[in-house]
């Protein structure tokens, strides 16, 4: 029997795969979706746009204000599908033989779905340090989103990046 958490993760993954966030295109709808989920849990949000205004990074925090914490980091863009022989629509999640198929399911929409599915649990905890969600654009073409925004979120005279940071990559 599948757990409620797994079902919720799969539902979120299906939604994320449905956003065609090819690196040459906008990711704003996906970032808005993640923002709504995290905002509903009381997360503090910060978004930065690229120069074109068509792509955004999302930085969200649950838990106390303060330095440090843990970062759950992933990128929102996927590589193009043109010229590839897909057996089904790459932007529609499909389950077959116990596996999930769709563009970005492993890199990195699957990880982002896991973090968003667990966010309600994290929001209920009495966190002693901040828990950050960092979702960036244009990793597939040079990590431009992370370069543009990553360390600008830290404030305070003695602040530095959170430690440890957790990023997932298949």
mmCIF file with all atom_site columns, C-alpha atoms in Angstrom:
data_model
loop_
_atom_site.group_PDB
_atom_site.id
_atom_site.type_symbol
_atom_site.label_atom_id
_atom_site.label_alt_id
_atom_site.label_comp_id
_atom_site.label_asym_id
_atom_site.label_entity_id
_atom_site.label_seq_id
_atom_site.pdbx_PDB_ins_code
_atom_site.Cartn_x
_atom_site.Cartn_y
_atom_site.Cartn_z
_atom_site.occupancy
_atom_site.B_iso_or_equiv
_atom_site.pdbx_formal_charge
_atom_site.auth_seq_id
_atom_site.auth_comp_id
_atom_site.auth_asym_id
_atom_site.auth_atom_id
_atom_site.pdbx_PDB_model_num
ATOM 1   C CA . UNK A 1 1   ? 0.000  0.000  0.000   1.00 0.00 ? 1   UNK A CA 1
ATOM 2   C CA . UNK A 1 2   ? 1.337  3.406  -0.977  1.00 0.00 ? 2   UNK A CA 1
ATOM 3   C CA . UNK A 1 3   ? 1.700  5.976  1.733   1.00 0.00 ? 3   UNK A CA 1
ATOM 4   C CA . UNK A 1 4   ? -0.023 9.336  1.716   1.00 0.00 ? 4   UNK A CA 1
ATOM 5   C CA . UNK A 1 5   ? 3.390  11.028 1.497   1.00 0.00 ? 5   UNK A CA 1
ATOM 6   C CA . UNK A 1 6   ? 4.339  9.009  -1.576  1.00 0.00 ? 6   UNK A CA 1
ATOM 7   C CA . UNK A 1 7   ? 0.999  9.774  -3.212  1.00 0.00 ? 7   UNK A CA 1
ATOM 8   C CA . UNK A 1 8   ? 1.424  13.473 -2.451  1.00 0.00 ? 8   UNK A CA 1
ATOM 9   C CA . UNK A 1 9   ? 4.984  13.421 -3.812  1.00 0.00 ? 9   UNK A CA 1
ATOM 10  C CA . UNK A 1 10  ? 3.784  11.739 -7.013  1.00 0.00 ? 10  UNK A CA 1
ATOM 11  C CA . UNK A 1 11  ? 0.977  14.291 -7.411  1.00 0.00 ? 11  UNK A CA 1
ATOM 12  C CA . UNK A 1 12  ? 3.424  17.177 -6.968  1.00 0.00 ? 12  UNK A CA 1
ATOM 13  C CA . UNK A 1 13  ? 5.883  15.533 -9.367  1.00 0.00 ? 13  UNK A CA 1
ATOM 14  C CA . UNK A 1 14  ? 3.126  15.204 -11.949 1.00 0.00 ? 14  UNK A CA 1
ATOM 15  C CA . UNK A 1 15  ? 2.400  18.909 -11.590 1.00 0.00 ? 15  UNK A CA 1
ATOM 16  C CA . UNK A 1 16  ? 6.105  19.820 -11.864 1.00 0.00 ? 16  UNK A CA 1
ATOM 17  C CA . UNK A 1 17  ? 6.702  17.644 -14.934 1.00 0.00 ? 17  UNK A CA 1
ATOM 18  C CA . UNK A 1 18  ? 3.718  19.388 -16.520 1.00 0.00 ? 18  UNK A CA 1
ATOM 19  C CA . UNK A 1 19  ? 5.609  22.683 -16.485 1.00 0.00 ? 19  UNK A CA 1
ATOM 20  C CA . UNK A 1 20  ? 7.758  22.646 -19.666 1.00 0.00 ? 20  UNK A CA 1
ATOM 21  C CA . UNK A 1 21  ? 10.695 24.437 -18.067 1.00 0.00 ? 21  UNK A CA 1
ATOM 22  C CA . UNK A 1 22  ? 13.161 23.810 -20.891 1.00 0.00 ? 22  UNK A CA 1
ATOM 23  C CA . UNK A 1 23  ? 16.263 25.885 -20.228 1.00 0.00 ? 23  UNK A CA 1
ATOM 24  C CA . UNK A 1 24  ? 15.497 28.224 -23.153 1.00 0.00 ? 24  UNK A CA 1
ATOM 25  C CA . UNK A 1 25  ? 11.979 28.922 -21.815 1.00 0.00 ? 25  UNK A CA 1
ATOM 26  C CA . UNK A 1 26  ? 10.384 30.480 -18.734 1.00 0.00 ? 26  UNK A CA 1
ATOM 27  C CA . UNK A 1 27  ? 10.128 28.728 -15.380 1.00 0.00 ? 27  UNK A CA 1
ATOM 28  C CA . UNK A 1 28  ? 7.824  31.328 -13.809 1.00 0.00 ? 28  UNK A CA 1
ATOM 29  C CA . UNK A 1 29  ? 4.746  29.082 -13.608 1.00 0.00 ? 29  UNK A CA 1
ATOM 30  C CA . UNK A 1 30  ? 6.676  26.355 -11.810 1.00 0.00 ? 30  UNK A CA 1
ATOM 31  C CA . UNK A 1 31  ? 8.257  28.850 -9.406  1.00 0.00 ? 31  UNK A CA 1
ATOM 32  C CA . UNK A 1 32  ? 4.816  30.364 -8.714  1.00 0.00 ? 32  UNK A CA 1
ATOM 33  C CA . UNK A 1 33  ? 3.468  26.856 -7.990  1.00 0.00 ? 33  UNK A CA 1
ATOM 34  C CA . UNK A 1 34  ? 6.279  26.097 -5.510  1.00 0.00 ? 34  UNK A CA 1
ATOM 35  C CA . UNK A 1 35  ? 5.889  29.552 -3.965  1.00 0.00 ? 35  UNK A CA 1
ATOM 36  C CA . UNK A 1 36  ? 2.176  28.973 -3.344  1.00 0.00 ? 36  UNK A CA 1
ATOM 37  C CA . UNK A 1 37  ? 2.802  25.624 -1.662  1.00 0.00 ? 37  UNK A CA 1
ATOM 38  C CA . UNK A 1 38  ? 5.534  27.010 0.598   1.00 0.00 ? 38  UNK A CA 1
ATOM 39  C CA . UNK A 1 39  ? 3.760  30.294 1.331   1.00 0.00 ? 39  UNK A CA 1
ATOM 40  C CA . UNK A 1 40  ? 0.690  28.392 2.529   1.00 0.00 ? 40  UNK A CA 1
ATOM 41  C CA . UNK A 1 41  ? 2.954  26.790 5.151   1.00 0.00 ? 41  UNK A CA 1
ATOM 42  C CA . UNK A 1 42  ? 4.234  30.133 6.407   1.00 0.00 ? 42  UNK A CA 1
ATOM 43  C CA . UNK A 1 43  ? 7.569  30.087 4.604   1.00 0.00 ? 43  UNK A CA 1
ATOM 44  C CA . UNK A 1 44  ? 9.364  33.382 4.097   1.00 0.00 ? 44  UNK A CA 1
ATOM 45  C CA . UNK A 1 45  ? 9.861  33.801 0.339   1.00 0.00 ? 45  UNK A CA 1
ATOM 46  C CA . UNK A 1 46  ? 12.310 35.649 -1.846  1.00 0.00 ? 46  UNK A CA 1
ATOM 47  C CA . UNK A 1 47  ? 12.283 35.554 -5.645  1.00 0.00 ? 47  UNK A CA 1
ATOM 48  C CA . UNK A 1 48  ? 14.763 37.040 -8.063  1.00 0.00 ? 48  UNK A CA 1
ATOM 49  C CA . UNK A 1 49  ? 14.222 37.406 -11.776 1.00 0.00 ? 49  UNK A CA 1
ATOM 50  C CA . UNK A 1 50  ? 16.775 37.080 -14.534 1.00 0.00 ? 50  UNK A CA 1
ATOM 51  C CA . UNK A 1 51  ? 17.465 40.106 -16.748 1.00 0.00 ? 51  UNK A CA 1
ATOM 52  C CA . UNK A 1 52  ? 14.699 39.120 -19.181 1.00 0.00 ? 52  UNK A CA 1
ATOM 53  C CA . UNK A 1 53  ? 12.091 38.788 -16.425 1.00 0.00 ? 53  UNK A CA 1
ATOM 54  C CA . UNK A 1 54  ? 11.129 35.343 -17.767 1.00 0.00 ? 54  UNK A CA 1
ATOM 55  C CA . UNK A 1 55  ? 12.979 33.181 -15.244 1.00 0.00 ? 55  UNK A CA 1
ATOM 56  C CA . UNK A 1 56  ? 13.181 33.226 -11.473 1.00 0.00 ? 56  UNK A CA 1
ATOM 57  C CA . UNK A 1 57  ? 14.979 31.754 -8.523  1.00 0.00 ? 57  UNK A CA 1
ATOM 58  C CA . UNK A 1 58  ? 12.952 30.938 -5.429  1.00 0.00 ? 58  UNK A CA 1
ATOM 59  C CA . UNK A 1 59  ? 14.469 31.036 -1.977  1.00 0.00 ? 59  UNK A CA 1
ATOM 60  C CA . UNK A 1 60  ? 12.114 30.072 0.860   1.00 0.00 ? 60  UNK A CA 1
ATOM 61  C CA . UNK A 1 61  ? 12.727 29.508 4.544   1.00 0.00 ? 61  UNK A CA 1
ATOM 62  C CA . UNK A 1 62  ? 10.841 27.639 7.245   1.00 0.00 ? 62  UNK A CA 1
ATOM 63  C CA . UNK A 1 63  ? 11.797 27.832 10.879  1.00 0.00 ? 63  UNK A CA 1
ATOM 64  C CA . UNK A 1 64  ? 13.520 30.507 12.876  1.00 0.00 ? 64  UNK A CA 1
ATOM 65  C CA . UNK A 1 65  ? 15.275 33.582 11.534  1.00 0.00 ? 65  UNK A CA 1
ATOM 66  C CA . UNK A 1 66  ? 19.019 33.365 11.804  1.00 0.00 ? 66  UNK A CA 1
ATOM 67  C CA . UNK A 1 67  ? 22.225 32.318 10.198  1.00 0.00 ? 67  UNK A CA 1
ATOM 68  C CA . UNK A 1 68  ? 22.984 28.852 8.992   1.00 0.00 ? 68  UNK A CA 1
ATOM 69  C CA . UNK A 1 69  ? 20.526 26.043 8.648   1.00 0.00 ? 69  UNK A CA 1
ATOM 70  C CA . UNK A 1 70  ? 20.133 23.483 5.920   1.00 0.00 ? 70  UNK A CA 1
ATOM 71  C CA . UNK A 1 71  ? 19.480 24.138 2.234   1.00 0.00 ? 71  UNK A CA 1
ATOM 72  C CA . UNK A 1 72  ? 17.430 21.808 0.045   1.00 0.00 ? 72  UNK A CA 1
ATOM 73  C CA . UNK A 1 73  ? 18.532 22.916 -3.398  1.00 0.00 ? 73  UNK A CA 1
ATOM 74  C CA . UNK A 1 74  ? 17.399 22.007 -6.883  1.00 0.00 ? 74  UNK A CA 1
ATOM 75  C CA . UNK A 1 75  ? 17.109 23.532 -10.332 1.00 0.00 ? 75  UNK A CA 1
ATOM 76  C CA . UNK A 1 76  ? 13.866 24.027 -12.196 1.00 0.00 ? 76  UNK A CA 1
ATOM 77  C CA . UNK A 1 77  ? 15.067 23.782 -15.797 1.00 0.00 ? 77  UNK A CA 1
ATOM 78  C CA . UNK A 1 78  ? 15.259 20.696 -17.971 1.00 0.00 ? 78  UNK A CA 1
ATOM 79  C CA . UNK A 1 79  ? 17.103 19.960 -21.195 1.00 0.00 ? 79  UNK A CA 1
ATOM 80  C CA . UNK A 1 80  ? 15.259 20.221 -24.528 1.00 0.00 ? 80  UNK A CA 1
ATOM 81  C CA . UNK A 1 81  ? 13.336 17.254 -25.907 1.00 0.00 ? 81  UNK A CA 1
ATOM 82  C CA . UNK A 1 82  ? 13.605 18.057 -29.616 1.00 0.00 ? 82  UNK A CA 1
ATOM 83  C CA . UNK A 1 83  ? 15.144 15.255 -31.632 1.00 0.00 ? 83  UNK A CA 1
ATOM 84  C CA . UNK A 1 84  ? 14.546 12.682 -28.899 1.00 0.00 ? 84  UNK A CA 1
ATOM 85  C CA . UNK A 1 85  ? 12.378 9.625  -29.363 1.00 0.00 ? 85  UNK A CA 1
ATOM 86  C CA . UNK A 1 86  ? 9.907  9.790  -26.474 1.00 0.00 ? 86  UNK A CA 1
ATOM 87  C CA . UNK A 1 87  ? 7.292  7.026  -26.314 1.00 0.00 ? 87  UNK A CA 1
ATOM 88  C CA . UNK A 1 88  ? 4.881  9.473  -24.643 1.00 0.00 ? 88  UNK A CA 1
ATOM 89  C CA . UNK A 1 89  ? 4.500  13.178 -23.919 1.00 0.00 ? 89  UNK A CA 1
ATOM 90  C CA . UNK A 1 90  ? 7.640  14.120 -21.928 1.00 0.00 ? 90  UNK A CA 1
ATOM 91  C CA . UNK A 1 91  ? 5.652  16.762 -20.042 1.00 0.00 ? 91  UNK A CA 1
ATOM 92  C CA . UNK A 1 92  ? 3.004  14.379 -18.745 1.00 0.00 ? 92  UNK A CA 1
ATOM 93  C CA . UNK A 1 93  ? 4.025  12.068 -15.908 1.00 0.00 ? 93  UNK A CA 1
ATOM 94  C CA . UNK A 1 94  ? 3.490  8.424  -16.801 1.00 0.00 ? 94  UNK A CA 1
ATOM 95  C CA . UNK A 1 95  ? 3.777  5.389  -14.556 1.00 0.00 ? 95  UNK A CA 1
ATOM 96  C CA . UNK A 1 96  ? 4.785  2.049  -16.065 1.00 0.00 ? 96  UNK A CA 1
ATOM 97  C CA . UNK A 1 97  ? 6.179  -1.065 -14.403 1.00 0.00 ? 97  UNK A CA 1
ATOM 98  C CA . UNK A 1 98  ? 6.510  0.718  -11.065 1.00 0.00 ? 98  UNK A CA 1
ATOM 99  C CA . UNK A 1 99  ? 8.546  3.581  -12.535 1.00 0.00 ? 99  UNK A CA 1
ATOM 100 C CA . UNK A 1 100 ? 7.667  7.205  -13.224 1.00 0.00 ? 100 UNK A CA 1
ATOM 101 C CA . UNK A 1 101 ? 8.550  8.741  -16.586 1.00 0.00 ? 101 UNK A CA 1
ATOM 102 C CA . UNK A 1 102 ? 8.620  12.366 -17.651 1.00 0.00 ? 102 UNK A CA 1
ATOM 103 C CA . UNK A 1 103 ? 11.141 15.102 -18.386 1.00 0.00 ? 103 UNK A CA 1
ATOM 104 C CA . UNK A 1 104 ? 12.891 16.061 -15.173 1.00 0.00 ? 104 UNK A CA 1
ATOM 105 C CA . UNK A 1 105 ? 11.692 13.178 -12.998 1.00 0.00 ? 105 UNK A CA 1
ATOM 106 C CA . UNK A 1 106 ? 15.290 12.369 -12.005 1.00 0.00 ? 106 UNK A CA 1
ATOM 107 C CA . UNK A 1 107 ? 16.994 15.698 -12.694 1.00 0.00 ? 107 UNK A CA 1
ATOM 108 C CA . UNK A 1 108 ? 15.687 17.503 -10.586 1.00 0.00 ? 108 UNK A CA 1
ATOM 109 C CA . UNK A 1 109 ? 11.927 17.733 -10.420 1.00 0.00 ? 109 UNK A CA 1
ATOM 110 C CA . UNK A 1 110 ? 11.777 14.461 -8.484  1.00 0.00 ? 110 UNK A CA 1
ATOM 111 C CA . UNK A 1 111 ? 13.916 15.907 -5.716  1.00 0.00 ? 111 UNK A CA 1
ATOM 112 C CA . UNK A 1 112 ? 11.987 19.185 -5.706  1.00 0.00 ? 112 UNK A CA 1
ATOM 113 C CA . UNK A 1 113 ? 8.724  17.206 -5.456  1.00 0.00 ? 113 UNK A CA 1
ATOM 114 C CA . UNK A 1 114 ? 10.129 15.327 -2.457  1.00 0.00 ? 114 UNK A CA 1
ATOM 115 C CA . UNK A 1 115 ? 11.102 18.549 -0.691  1.00 0.00 ? 115 UNK A CA 1
ATOM 116 C CA . UNK A 1 116 ? 7.711  20.147 -1.369  1.00 0.00 ? 116 UNK A CA 1
ATOM 117 C CA . UNK A 1 117 ? 5.851  17.028 -0.249  1.00 0.00 ? 117 UNK A CA 1
ATOM 118 C CA . UNK A 1 118 ? 7.790  16.979 3.030   1.00 0.00 ? 118 UNK A CA 1
ATOM 119 C CA . UNK A 1 119 ? 7.475  20.736 3.607   1.00 0.00 ? 119 UNK A CA 1
ATOM 120 C CA . UNK A 1 120 ? 4.184  20.409 5.569   1.00 0.00 ? 120 UNK A CA 1
ATOM 121 C CA . UNK A 1 121 ? 5.920  18.009 7.970   1.00 0.00 ? 121 UNK A CA 1
ATOM 122 C CA . UNK A 1 122 ? 8.915  20.346 8.326   1.00 0.00 ? 122 UNK A CA 1
ATOM 123 C CA . UNK A 1 123 ? 6.577  23.306 8.950   1.00 0.00 ? 123 UNK A CA 1
ATOM 124 C CA . UNK A 1 124 ? 5.017  21.486 11.924  1.00 0.00 ? 124 UNK A CA 1
ATOM 125 C CA . UNK A 1 125 ? 8.365  20.843 13.597  1.00 0.00 ? 125 UNK A CA 1
ATOM 126 C CA . UNK A 1 126 ? 9.926  23.064 16.224  1.00 0.00 ? 126 UNK A CA 1
ATOM 127 C CA . UNK A 1 127 ? 12.968 23.762 14.057  1.00 0.00 ? 127 UNK A CA 1
ATOM 128 C CA . UNK A 1 128 ? 16.006 25.077 15.911  1.00 0.00 ? 128 UNK A CA 1
ATOM 129 C CA . UNK A 1 129 ? 17.714 26.289 12.724  1.00 0.00 ? 129 UNK A CA 1
ATOM 130 C CA . UNK A 1 130 ? 16.306 27.529 9.431   1.00 0.00 ? 130 UNK A CA 1
ATOM 131 C CA . UNK A 1 131 ? 15.365 25.112 6.677   1.00 0.00 ? 131 UNK A CA 1
ATOM 132 C CA . UNK A 1 132 ? 15.859 26.714 3.274   1.00 0.00 ? 132 UNK A CA 1
ATOM 133 C CA . UNK A 1 133 ? 14.482 25.738 -0.131  1.00 0.00 ? 133 UNK A CA 1
ATOM 134 C CA . UNK A 1 134 ? 16.533 27.076 -3.054  1.00 0.00 ? 134 UNK A CA 1
ATOM 135 C CA . UNK A 1 135 ? 15.138 26.463 -6.538  1.00 0.00 ? 135 UNK A CA 1
ATOM 136 C CA . UNK A 1 136 ? 17.154 28.013 -9.346  1.00 0.00 ? 136 UNK A CA 1
ATOM 137 C CA . UNK A 1 137 ? 16.958 28.499 -13.105 1.00 0.00 ? 137 UNK A CA 1
ATOM 138 C CA . UNK A 1 138 ? 19.381 27.680 -15.934 1.00 0.00 ? 138 UNK A CA 1
ATOM 139 C CA . UNK A 1 139 ? 21.466 24.971 -14.257 1.00 0.00 ? 139 UNK A CA 1
ATOM 140 C CA . UNK A 1 140 ? 21.428 22.984 -17.482 1.00 0.00 ? 140 UNK A CA 1
ATOM 141 C CA . UNK A 1 141 ? 23.167 25.801 -19.384 1.00 0.00 ? 141 UNK A CA 1
ATOM 142 C CA . UNK A 1 142 ? 25.683 27.054 -16.823 1.00 0.00 ? 142 UNK A CA 1
ATOM 143 C CA . UNK A 1 143 ? 24.122 27.449 -13.358 1.00 0.00 ? 143 UNK A CA 1
ATOM 144 C CA . UNK A 1 144 ? 23.245 31.059 -14.165 1.00 0.00 ? 144 UNK A CA 1
ATOM 145 C CA . UNK A 1 145 ? 20.392 31.259 -11.674 1.00 0.00 ? 145 UNK A CA 1
ATOM 146 C CA . UNK A 1 146 ? 22.537 30.042 -8.806  1.00 0.00 ? 146 UNK A CA 1
ATOM 147 C CA . UNK A 1 147 ? 25.321 32.424 -9.755  1.00 0.00 ? 147 UNK A CA 1
ATOM 148 C CA . UNK A 1 148 ? 22.912 35.339 -9.887  1.00 0.00 ? 148 UNK A CA 1
ATOM 149 C CA . UNK A 1 149 ? 21.243 34.801 -6.541  1.00 0.00 ? 149 UNK A CA 1
ATOM 150 C CA . UNK A 1 150 ? 22.606 32.059 -4.357  1.00 0.00 ? 150 UNK A CA 1
ATOM 151 C CA . UNK A 1 151 ? 24.651 33.930 -1.762  1.00 0.00 ? 151 UNK A CA 1
ATOM 152 C CA . UNK A 1 152 ? 22.680 37.203 -1.815  1.00 0.00 ? 152 UNK A CA 1
ATOM 153 C CA . UNK A 1 153 ? 20.156 35.799 0.634   1.00 0.00 ? 153 UNK A CA 1
ATOM 154 C CA . UNK A 1 154 ? 22.430 35.793 3.642   1.00 0.00 ? 154 UNK A CA 1
ATOM 155 C CA . UNK A 1 155 ? 22.288 38.813 5.912   1.00 0.00 ? 155 UNK A CA 1
ATOM 156 C CA . UNK A 1 156 ? 23.939 39.986 9.063   1.00 0.00 ? 156 UNK A CA 1
ATOM 157 C CA . UNK A 1 157 ? 27.479 41.040 9.872   1.00 0.00 ? 157 UNK A CA 1
ATOM 158 C CA . UNK A 1 158 ? 28.761 37.531 10.580  1.00 0.00 ? 158 UNK A CA 1
ATOM 159 C CA . UNK A 1 159 ? 26.596 35.599 8.215   1.00 0.00 ? 159 UNK A CA 1
ATOM 160 C CA . UNK A 1 160 ? 27.752 32.974 5.813   1.00 0.00 ? 160 UNK A CA 1
ATOM 161 C CA . UNK A 1 161 ? 26.225 30.205 3.810   1.00 0.00 ? 161 UNK A CA 1
ATOM 162 C CA . UNK A 1 162 ? 24.272 27.562 5.678   1.00 0.00 ? 162 UNK A CA 1
ATOM 163 C CA . UNK A 1 163 ? 26.136 24.484 6.638   1.00 0.00 ? 163 UNK A CA 1
ATOM 164 C CA . UNK A 1 164 ? 25.647 21.756 5.723   1.00 0.00 ? 164 UNK A CA 1
ATOM 165 C CA . UNK A 1 165 ? 23.939 22.234 2.386   1.00 0.00 ? 165 UNK A CA 1
ATOM 166 C CA . UNK A 1 166 ? 22.045 19.396 0.769   1.00 0.00 ? 166 UNK A CA 1
ATOM 167 C CA . UNK A 1 167 ? 21.706 19.206 -2.963  1.00 0.00 ? 167 UNK A CA 1
ATOM 168 C CA . UNK A 1 168 ? 20.464 16.203 -4.815  1.00 0.00 ? 168 UNK A CA 1
ATOM 169 C CA . UNK A 1 169 ? 21.663 14.956 -8.157  1.00 0.00 ? 169 UNK A CA 1
ATOM 170 C CA . UNK A 1 170 ? 20.940 11.513 -9.567  1.00 0.00 ? 170 UNK A CA 1
#
